[in-house]
Amino acid sequence: MTKNNLKFFFLFIFISTSAFCQLDNLKWKKVDLSYEKPNNFRQRDYSFEFDDAGDFAKKSIAYTYWFFISDVDGDNCPFRPSCSSFLMQSVEETNIAQGMLMFFDRFTRDMNLYKGHYHYPRVKDGYYYDPPSLYTLNELNVNFYYTPATEVVDE
Amino acid sequence: MKLTLIITLFFFIPNLAQNSHFNFHSPENKKKFADYLFCEGDYLRAVEEYESIRDLIRNDTIDFKIMLGYSSLGLFEESNKIFKQFNYESVFYSDGYLYSLRNILQIEQREFDYPGIPSFDPTQWKSFRKLFSISMLYADEPFESKEKFVSVFEEDDQITVSLLYDYKFNPPYKSELLAGVLSAVIPGSGKMYVGEWGDGITALLVTGLFAFLAYDNFRADHNTRAWIFTGLGAFFYAGNVYGSVASAQIFNARINFEFKEGLNLFLQHKNYFLPEYDFCN
């Protein structure tokens, strides 16, 4: 290596290290990463603001379910929408009586230990996709919303 | 020596450079470029180039290629708009007609009305017969007997076509009413009838458990608990009857879905029984 090249080499090292050095306002330090899954179900909104009697009844049933089952059981529902959301959406799509029937059917299916992997499609997170629209007994809806188990659904 | 070479290059390169005498945008050159794009499978840009010279060069092949291009892009309505401008005397009229039928099948997914048929050569006639017959699978009722329907197709395709016919006109549906009634008589049996054995057995166990708890508590004079279990059991029972009907509906929706997917895959595999056109070799 000639003297000139050596000079350039040291100049290059000097400039590059000064350019990328640790600054006063940006100290290098270890990062604390959290690998815990967020527990959204713990931050539930139990407020009793309602628009009509139907809304009141719907919220009462959902809150009872949250209090006695969801919060005790944890975030373990294998379906999306989860069982409590399914109940709320079922009542919204139909009425209280039909929504309750849809919910009890869902709850029974949830208790089935051998839920077929080939029965429900999945959402990206791996949960089974099981929307209330399939259970309203509206044939057009069912044909429209039916998704084969091989598909991954955007929730 | 070096200097001479540099000077030579300096004088020669500008002389040979791209100049304005060569018209890249002449209709003929645009057509050549569009032909190249078409053969490369870049239908979107090929169609764009063809469309830009369509008024300048009247050519049946260009019109037909635009139609094929739109069809390959899934723009079936655009493709059929081009066909409507075809001259009846055009050499591509019959081919375009077949493609327009395929486009209609893709857009409307229904059986054909009996169309006015242009003059076909024997290959085109075969394609037409098959395409026309297969469109029956989009109808609610068959307008040909199964034997007549199947006989139109090649021997290799007859098994598939026969299965599709059965799936369409004798689908293995499950009765919603029967599923509901079965679950009303024996909880869970409606689900088992639909093929959901796990759900059926779970429903039987859950309903049975609540019924037993209610009975046992009534027997022991724990009336409050007994009524709670009776209520819960009743909800599970009714939910299961409802769910069995819903399951039968979902089962039937799956049959419909599988039929449509199967038919589409078959038609795509067979290119809708249309002849292949090779404009590139």
Coordinates of C-alpha atoms in Angstrom, one line a residue:
Chain A
M1 CA 0.0 0.0 0.0
T2 CA 1.5 3.4 -1.0
K3 CA 1.7 6.3 1.4
N4 CA -1.1 8.1 -0.4
N5 CA -3.5 5.2 -0.3
L6 CA -2.8 4.7 3.4
K7 CA -3.6 8.4 3.9
F8 CA -6.9 8.0 2.1
F9 CA -7.7 4.9 4.0
F10 CA -7.3 6.6 7.4
L11 CA -9.2 9.6 6.2
F12 CA -12.1 7.4 5.1
I13 CA -12.1 5.6 8.5
F14 CA -12.0 8.9 10.4
I15 CA -14.8 10.5 8.4
S16 CA -17.1 7.5 8.5
T17 CA -16.7 6.8 12.2
S18 CA -17.3 10.5 13.1
A19 CA -20.4 10.6 10.9
F20 CA -22.0 7.6 12.5
C21 CA -20.8 8.0 16.1
Q22 CA -23.1 8.0 19.1
L23 CA -24.6 11.5 19.6
D24 CA -25.5 13.2 22.8
N25 CA -29.2 13.3 22.0
L26 CA -29.2 9.7 20.7
K27 CA -27.5 7.3 23.0
W28 CA -27.2 3.7 22.1
K29 CA -29.0 1.5 24.6
K30 CA -30.8 -1.8 24.9
V31 CA -34.5 -1.9 23.8
D32 CA -37.1 -3.4 26.1
L33 CA -39.3 -5.5 23.8
S34 CA -42.5 -7.1 25.1
Y35 CA -43.6 -10.4 23.6
E36 CA -46.9 -10.5 25.5
K37 CA -50.1 -10.6 23.5
P38 CA -52.3 -7.5 24.4
N39 CA -55.3 -8.5 26.6
N40 CA -58.0 -6.4 25.0
F41 CA -60.7 -8.4 26.8
R42 CA -59.6 -6.9 30.1
Q43 CA -60.4 -3.4 29.0
R44 CA -64.1 -3.9 28.6
D45 CA -66.6 -1.0 28.5
Y46 CA -69.4 -1.9 30.9
S47 CA -71.1 1.4 30.5
F48 CA -74.9 1.2 30.4
E49 CA -75.7 3.9 27.8
F50 CA -78.5 2.7 25.6
D51 CA -80.8 4.1 23.0
D52 CA -83.9 1.9 23.4
A53 CA -85.2 -1.1 25.3
G54 CA -83.7 -3.5 22.7
D55 CA -80.3 -2.0 23.2
F56 CA -80.6 -2.2 26.9
A57 CA -81.6 -5.9 26.7
K58 CA -78.8 -6.7 24.3
K59 CA -76.2 -5.0 26.5
S60 CA -77.5 -6.7 29.6
I61 CA -77.1 -10.1 28.0
A62 CA -73.7 -9.3 26.6
Y63 CA -72.4 -7.9 29.9
T64 CA -73.7 -10.9 31.8
Y65 CA -71.9 -13.1 29.4
W66 CA -68.6 -11.1 29.7
F67 CA -68.8 -11.0 33.5
F68 CA -69.7 -14.7 34.1
I69 CA -67.9 -16.4 31.1
S70 CA -65.5 -14.3 29.0
D71 CA -63.6 -12.6 31.9
V72 CA -63.3 -15.9 33.8
D73 CA -62.4 -18.0 30.8
G74 CA -60.0 -15.5 29.3
D75 CA -59.4 -14.8 25.6
N76 CA -60.0 -18.4 24.6
C77 CA -62.8 -18.2 22.1
P78 CA -61.5 -19.9 18.9
F79 CA -64.0 -18.1 16.7
R80 CA -64.1 -14.7 15.1
P81 CA -66.3 -12.8 15.8
S82 CA -65.9 -14.0 19.4
C83 CA -68.9 -15.5 21.1
S84 CA -70.0 -12.3 22.8
S85 CA -69.5 -10.2 19.6
F86 CA -71.5 -12.9 17.8
L87 CA -74.3 -12.5 20.2
M88 CA -74.3 -8.7 19.8
Q89 CA -74.1 -8.9 16.0
S90 CA -76.8 -11.6 15.8
V91 CA -79.3 -9.5 17.8
E92 CA -78.4 -6.5 15.6
E93 CA -79.0 -8.5 12.4
T94 CA -82.1 -10.2 13.5
N95 CA -84.0 -9.7 16.8
I96 CA -83.5 -10.7 20.5
A97 CA -85.2 -14.0 20.3
Q98 CA -83.5 -15.2 17.0
G99 CA -80.2 -13.7 18.2
M100 CA -80.4 -15.8 21.4
L101 CA -81.0 -19.0 19.4
M102 CA -78.1 -18.2 17.2
F103 CA -75.9 -17.6 20.2
F104 CA -76.9 -20.8 22.0
D105 CA -76.2 -22.7 18.8
R106 CA -72.8 -21.0 18.5
F107 CA -72.0 -21.7 22.2
T108 CA -72.8 -25.4 21.6
R109 CA -70.4 -25.4 18.6
D110 CA -67.8 -23.7 20.7
M111 CA -68.0 -26.5 23.3
N112 CA -67.4 -29.1 20.6
L113 CA -63.9 -30.4 21.2
Y114 CA -63.6 -31.7 17.7
K115 CA -64.3 -28.6 15.7
G116 CA -63.4 -29.6 12.2
H117 CA -60.3 -28.0 10.7
Y118 CA -62.1 -28.5 7.4
H119 CA -65.3 -27.0 8.6
Y120 CA -64.6 -23.3 9.1
P121 CA -62.4 -20.9 7.1
R122 CA -59.8 -19.1 9.1
V123 CA -58.9 -15.4 9.6
K124 CA -55.2 -14.4 9.4
D125 CA -54.7 -14.8 13.1
G126 CA -55.7 -18.4 12.8
Y127 CA -59.2 -18.1 14.5
Y128 CA -62.2 -19.8 12.9
Y129 CA -64.3 -17.4 10.8
D130 CA -67.9 -17.9 11.7
P131 CA -70.0 -14.8 10.9
P132 CA -73.7 -14.5 12.1
S133 CA -74.8 -13.7 8.5
L134 CA -74.5 -17.5 7.8
Y135 CA -77.1 -18.3 10.5
T136 CA -79.9 -15.8 9.9
L137 CA -81.8 -18.5 7.8
N138 CA -81.8 -16.1 4.9
E139 CA -80.9 -18.4 2.0
L140 CA -79.6 -15.6 -0.2
N141 CA -77.4 -14.4 2.6
V142 CA -76.1 -17.9 3.2
N143 CA -75.2 -18.4 -0.4
F144 CA -73.6 -15.0 -0.6
Y145 CA -71.5 -15.2 2.5
Y146 CA -70.6 -18.9 2.4
T147 CA -66.8 -19.2 2.4
P148 CA -65.0 -22.6 1.9
A149 CA -62.8 -23.9 4.7
T150 CA -59.7 -23.7 2.5
E151 CA -59.8 -19.9 2.4
V152 CA -58.2 -17.3 4.7
V153 CA -60.5 -14.5 5.3
D154 CA -59.9 -10.8 5.9
E155 CA -62.0 -10.2 9.0
Chain B
M1 CA -3.8 7.0 -32.1
K2 CA -6.1 7.4 -29.1
L3 CA -7.0 10.9 -30.2
T4 CA -7.8 9.8 -33.7
L5 CA -10.1 7.1 -32.3
I6 CA -11.9 9.5 -30.0
I7 CA -12.4 12.0 -32.8
T8 CA -13.7 9.3 -35.2
L9 CA -16.2 8.2 -32.6
F10 CA -17.2 11.7 -31.9
F11 CA -18.1 12.3 -35.5
F12 CA -19.7 8.9 -36.2
I13 CA -21.9 8.5 -33.2
P14 CA -24.0 11.7 -33.7
N15 CA -24.4 10.7 -37.4
L16 CA -25.8 7.3 -36.6
A17 CA -27.9 8.5 -33.7
Q18 CA -31.6 8.2 -33.5
N19 CA -33.1 10.9 -35.8
S20 CA -36.4 12.3 -36.5
H21 CA -36.7 10.7 -40.0
F22 CA -37.7 7.4 -38.4
N23 CA -41.3 7.5 -37.2
F24 CA -41.8 5.3 -34.3
H25 CA -45.4 6.3 -34.0
S26 CA -46.5 5.5 -37.5
P27 CA -49.6 3.1 -37.5
E28 CA -47.5 0.3 -39.0
N29 CA -44.9 0.5 -36.3
K30 CA -47.5 0.8 -33.6
K31 CA -49.1 -2.3 -35.0
K32 CA -45.8 -4.1 -34.9
F33 CA -45.3 -3.1 -31.3
A34 CA -48.8 -4.1 -30.4
D35 CA -48.3 -7.5 -32.1
Y36 CA -45.2 -7.9 -30.0
L37 CA -47.0 -7.0 -26.8
F38 CA -49.9 -9.3 -27.7
C39 CA -47.5 -12.3 -28.2
E40 CA -45.8 -11.5 -24.9
G41 CA -49.2 -11.7 -23.2
D42 CA -49.2 -8.0 -22.2
Y43 CA -52.9 -7.7 -23.4
L44 CA -53.6 -4.4 -21.5
R45 CA -50.9 -2.4 -23.4
A46 CA -51.4 -4.4 -26.6
V47 CA -55.1 -3.5 -26.7
E48 CA -54.2 0.2 -25.9
E49 CA -51.9 0.3 -28.9
Y50 CA -54.4 -1.5 -31.2
E51 CA -57.2 0.8 -30.1
S52 CA -55.0 3.9 -31.0
I53 CA -54.6 2.7 -34.6
R54 CA -58.0 1.1 -35.1
D55 CA -59.4 4.1 -37.0
L56 CA -56.3 4.4 -39.2
I57 CA -55.9 0.7 -40.1
R58 CA -59.2 -1.2 -40.7
N59 CA -58.2 -4.8 -40.1
D60 CA -60.4 -7.7 -39.0
T61 CA -57.4 -9.4 -37.3
I62 CA -56.8 -6.3 -35.2
D63 CA -60.5 -6.1 -34.1
F64 CA -60.4 -9.8 -33.2
K65 CA -57.2 -9.4 -31.3
I66 CA -58.7 -6.5 -29.3
M67 CA -61.7 -8.7 -28.5
L68 CA -59.4 -11.6 -27.4
G69 CA -57.3 -9.1 -25.4
Y70 CA -60.3 -7.7 -23.5
S71 CA -61.6 -11.2 -22.9
S72 CA -58.2 -12.3 -21.5
L73 CA -58.2 -9.3 -19.2
G74 CA -61.6 -10.3 -17.9
L75 CA -63.2 -7.2 -19.5
F76 CA -66.0 -9.3 -21.1
E77 CA -68.4 -6.4 -21.7
E78 CA -65.7 -4.4 -23.5
S79 CA -64.9 -7.5 -25.5
N80 CA -68.5 -7.9 -26.6
K81 CA -68.7 -4.2 -27.5
I82 CA -66.0 -4.8 -30.0
F83 CA -67.8 -7.8 -31.4
K84 CA -70.9 -5.7 -32.0
Q85 CA -68.9 -3.6 -34.4
F86 CA -67.8 -6.7 -36.4
N87 CA -68.9 -6.8 -40.0
Y88 CA -71.0 -9.9 -40.8
E89 CA -68.8 -10.6 -43.8
S90 CA -65.6 -10.6 -41.6
V91 CA -63.6 -13.8 -41.7
F92 CA -63.5 -13.6 -37.9
Y93 CA -67.2 -13.1 -37.4
S94 CA -67.9 -16.8 -36.5
D95 CA -65.0 -16.9 -34.1
G96 CA -65.9 -13.6 -32.6
Y97 CA -69.5 -14.9 -32.2
L98 CA -68.2 -17.9 -30.2
Y99 CA -66.1 -15.7 -28.0
S100 CA -69.1 -13.3 -27.5
L101 CA -71.1 -16.3 -26.2
R102 CA -68.3 -17.2 -23.8
N103 CA -68.3 -13.6 -22.6
I104 CA -72.0 -13.7 -22.1
L105 CA -71.6 -16.9 -20.0
Q106 CA -69.0 -15.2 -17.9
I107 CA -71.0 -12.0 -17.4
E108 CA -74.5 -13.2 -16.9
Q109 CA -74.0 -16.8 -15.7
R110 CA -77.2 -18.0 -17.3
E111 CA -78.4 -20.3 -20.1
F112 CA -78.4 -18.9 -23.6
D113 CA -81.6 -18.1 -25.4
Y114 CA -81.6 -19.8 -28.8
P115 CA -79.2 -17.5 -30.7
G116 CA -79.2 -16.6 -34.3
I117 CA -76.4 -18.8 -35.6
P118 CA -73.9 -17.6 -38.2
S119 CA -72.3 -20.0 -40.7
F120 CA -69.8 -22.2 -38.9
D121 CA -67.1 -24.6 -40.1
P122 CA -67.3 -28.1 -38.5
T123 CA -64.8 -27.3 -35.6
Q124 CA -66.7 -24.1 -34.8
W125 CA -70.0 -25.9 -34.9
K126 CA -68.7 -28.5 -32.4
S127 CA -67.5 -25.7 -30.1
F128 CA -70.9 -24.0 -30.5
R129 CA -72.8 -27.1 -29.6
K130 CA -70.7 -27.7 -26.5
L131 CA -70.9 -24.1 -25.3
F132 CA -74.6 -24.0 -25.9
S133 CA -75.2 -27.3 -24.1
I134 CA -73.0 -26.4 -21.2
S135 CA -74.9 -23.1 -20.7
M136 CA -77.8 -25.3 -19.6
L137 CA -76.0 -25.9 -16.4
Y138 CA -76.7 -22.3 -15.5
A139 CA -80.5 -22.8 -16.0
D140 CA -82.9 -23.7 -13.2
E141 CA -84.4 -26.6 -15.2
P142 CA -82.8 -28.8 -17.8
F143 CA -84.0 -28.4 -21.4
E144 CA -82.4 -31.5 -22.7
S145 CA -82.3 -35.1 -21.3
K146 CA -79.1 -36.2 -19.7
E147 CA -78.2 -38.6 -22.4
K148 CA -78.7 -36.0 -25.1
F149 CA -76.7 -33.4 -23.1
V150 CA -73.8 -35.7 -22.5
S151 CA -73.6 -37.0 -26.0
V152 CA -72.5 -33.6 -27.3
F153 CA -69.1 -33.9 -25.5
E154 CA -66.0 -35.9 -26.3
E155 CA -65.7 -39.3 -24.6
D156 CA -63.0 -38.0 -22.2
D157 CA -65.3 -35.2 -20.9
Q158 CA -68.5 -37.2 -20.7
I159 CA -67.9 -38.5 -17.1
T160 CA -67.2 -34.9 -15.8
V161 CA -70.1 -33.4 -17.7
S162 CA -72.4 -36.2 -16.4
L163 CA -71.3 -35.5 -12.8
L164 CA -71.8 -31.8 -13.3
Y165 CA -75.3 -32.5 -14.7
D166 CA -76.2 -34.6 -11.7
Y167 CA -74.8 -32.1 -9.2
K168 CA -76.8 -29.3 -10.8
F169 CA -80.2 -31.0 -11.4
N170 CA -80.1 -33.7 -8.6
P171 CA -77.9 -31.9 -6.0
P172 CA -77.2 -33.9 -2.8
Y173 CA -78.9 -31.3 -0.7
K174 CA -79.9 -31.9 2.9
S175 CA -83.5 -31.1 4.0
E176 CA -83.7 -28.1 6.4
L177 CA -87.0 -29.3 7.7
L178 CA -85.8 -32.8 8.3
A179 CA -82.7 -31.5 10.1
G180 CA -84.9 -29.4 12.4
V181 CA -87.4 -32.1 13.1
L182 CA -84.6 -34.7 13.9
S183 CA -83.0 -32.3 16.4
A184 CA -86.4 -31.6 17.9
V185 CA -86.9 -35.3 18.5
I186 CA -83.3 -36.3 19.5
P187 CA -81.2 -33.2 20.3
G188 CA -78.1 -33.1 18.0
S189 CA -79.4 -35.7 15.5
G190 CA -80.2 -33.0 12.9
K191 CA -76.6 -31.9 13.0
M192 CA -75.5 -35.5 12.6
Y193 CA -77.8 -35.9 9.6
V194 CA -76.0 -32.9 8.0
G195 CA -72.6 -34.6 8.7
E196 CA -71.6 -32.5 11.7
W197 CA -71.1 -35.4 14.1
G198 CA -69.0 -33.5 16.6
D199 CA -71.5 -30.7 17.0
G200 CA -74.4 -33.2 17.1
I201 CA -72.8 -35.3 19.9
T202 CA -71.9 -32.1 21.8
A203 CA -75.5 -30.8 21.5
L204 CA -76.9 -34.2 22.7
L205 CA -74.5 -34.2 25.7
V206 CA -75.2 -30.6 26.7
T207 CA -78.9 -30.8 26.4
G208 CA -79.0 -34.1 28.2
L209 CA -76.8 -32.8 31.0
F210 CA -79.0 -29.8 31.6
A211 CA -82.1 -32.0 31.5
F212 CA -80.7 -34.3 34.0
L213 CA -79.6 -31.4 36.3
A214 CA -83.1 -29.9 36.1
Y215 CA -84.7 -33.3 36.9
D216 CA -82.3 -34.1 39.7
N217 CA -82.8 -30.7 41.3
F218 CA -86.6 -30.8 41.0
R219 CA -86.5 -34.3 42.6
A220 CA -84.4 -32.9 45.5
D221 CA -86.8 -29.9 45.9
H222 CA -84.1 -27.3 44.9
N223 CA -86.7 -25.5 42.8
T224 CA -84.7 -22.3 42.0
R225 CA -81.7 -24.2 40.7
A226 CA -84.0 -26.6 38.9
W227 CA -85.7 -23.7 37.0
I228 CA -82.3 -22.2 36.1
F229 CA -81.2 -25.5 34.6
T230 CA -84.6 -25.9 32.9
G231 CA -84.2 -22.5 31.3
L232 CA -80.7 -23.0 30.2
G233 CA -81.5 -26.5 28.9
A234 CA -84.5 -25.1 26.9
F235 CA -82.3 -22.5 25.3
F236 CA -79.7 -25.1 24.3
Y237 CA -82.4 -27.3 23.0
A238 CA -84.1 -24.6 20.9
G239 CA -80.7 -23.2 19.8
N240 CA -79.8 -26.7 18.6
V241 CA -83.0 -27.1 16.6
Y242 CA -82.4 -23.7 15.0
G243 CA -78.7 -24.5 14.4
S244 CA -79.6 -27.7 12.7
V245 CA -81.8 -25.9 10.2
A246 CA -79.0 -23.3 9.7
S247 CA -76.4 -26.1 9.2
A248 CA -78.5 -27.8 6.5
Q249 CA -78.7 -24.4 4.7
I250 CA -74.9 -24.0 5.0
F251 CA -74.4 -27.5 3.7
N252 CA -76.6 -26.7 0.7
A253 CA -74.7 -23.5 0.1
R254 CA -71.5 -25.5 0.1
I255 CA -73.0 -27.8 -2.6
N256 CA -73.9 -24.7 -4.7
F257 CA -70.4 -23.3 -4.2
E258 CA -68.7 -26.5 -5.1
F259 CA -70.8 -26.9 -8.2
K260 CA -70.0 -23.4 -9.4
E261 CA -66.3 -23.8 -8.7
G262 CA -66.2 -27.2 -10.4
L263 CA -68.0 -25.9 -13.5
N264 CA -65.7 -22.8 -13.7
L265 CA -62.6 -24.9 -13.3
F266 CA -63.7 -27.4 -16.0
L267 CA -64.7 -24.6 -18.4
Q268 CA -61.4 -22.8 -17.9
H269 CA -59.5 -26.0 -18.3
K270 CA -61.3 -26.6 -21.6
N271 CA -61.0 -22.9 -22.6
Y272 CA -64.8 -22.9 -22.9
F273 CA -64.5 -25.4 -25.8
L274 CA -63.3 -22.6 -28.0
P275 CA -60.5 -23.1 -30.6
E276 CA -57.1 -21.9 -29.8
Y277 CA -55.8 -19.0 -31.9
D278 CA -52.1 -18.6 -32.5
F279 CA -51.2 -15.2 -33.9
C280 CA -47.6 -15.4 -32.9
N281 CA -46.0 -18.3 -34.8

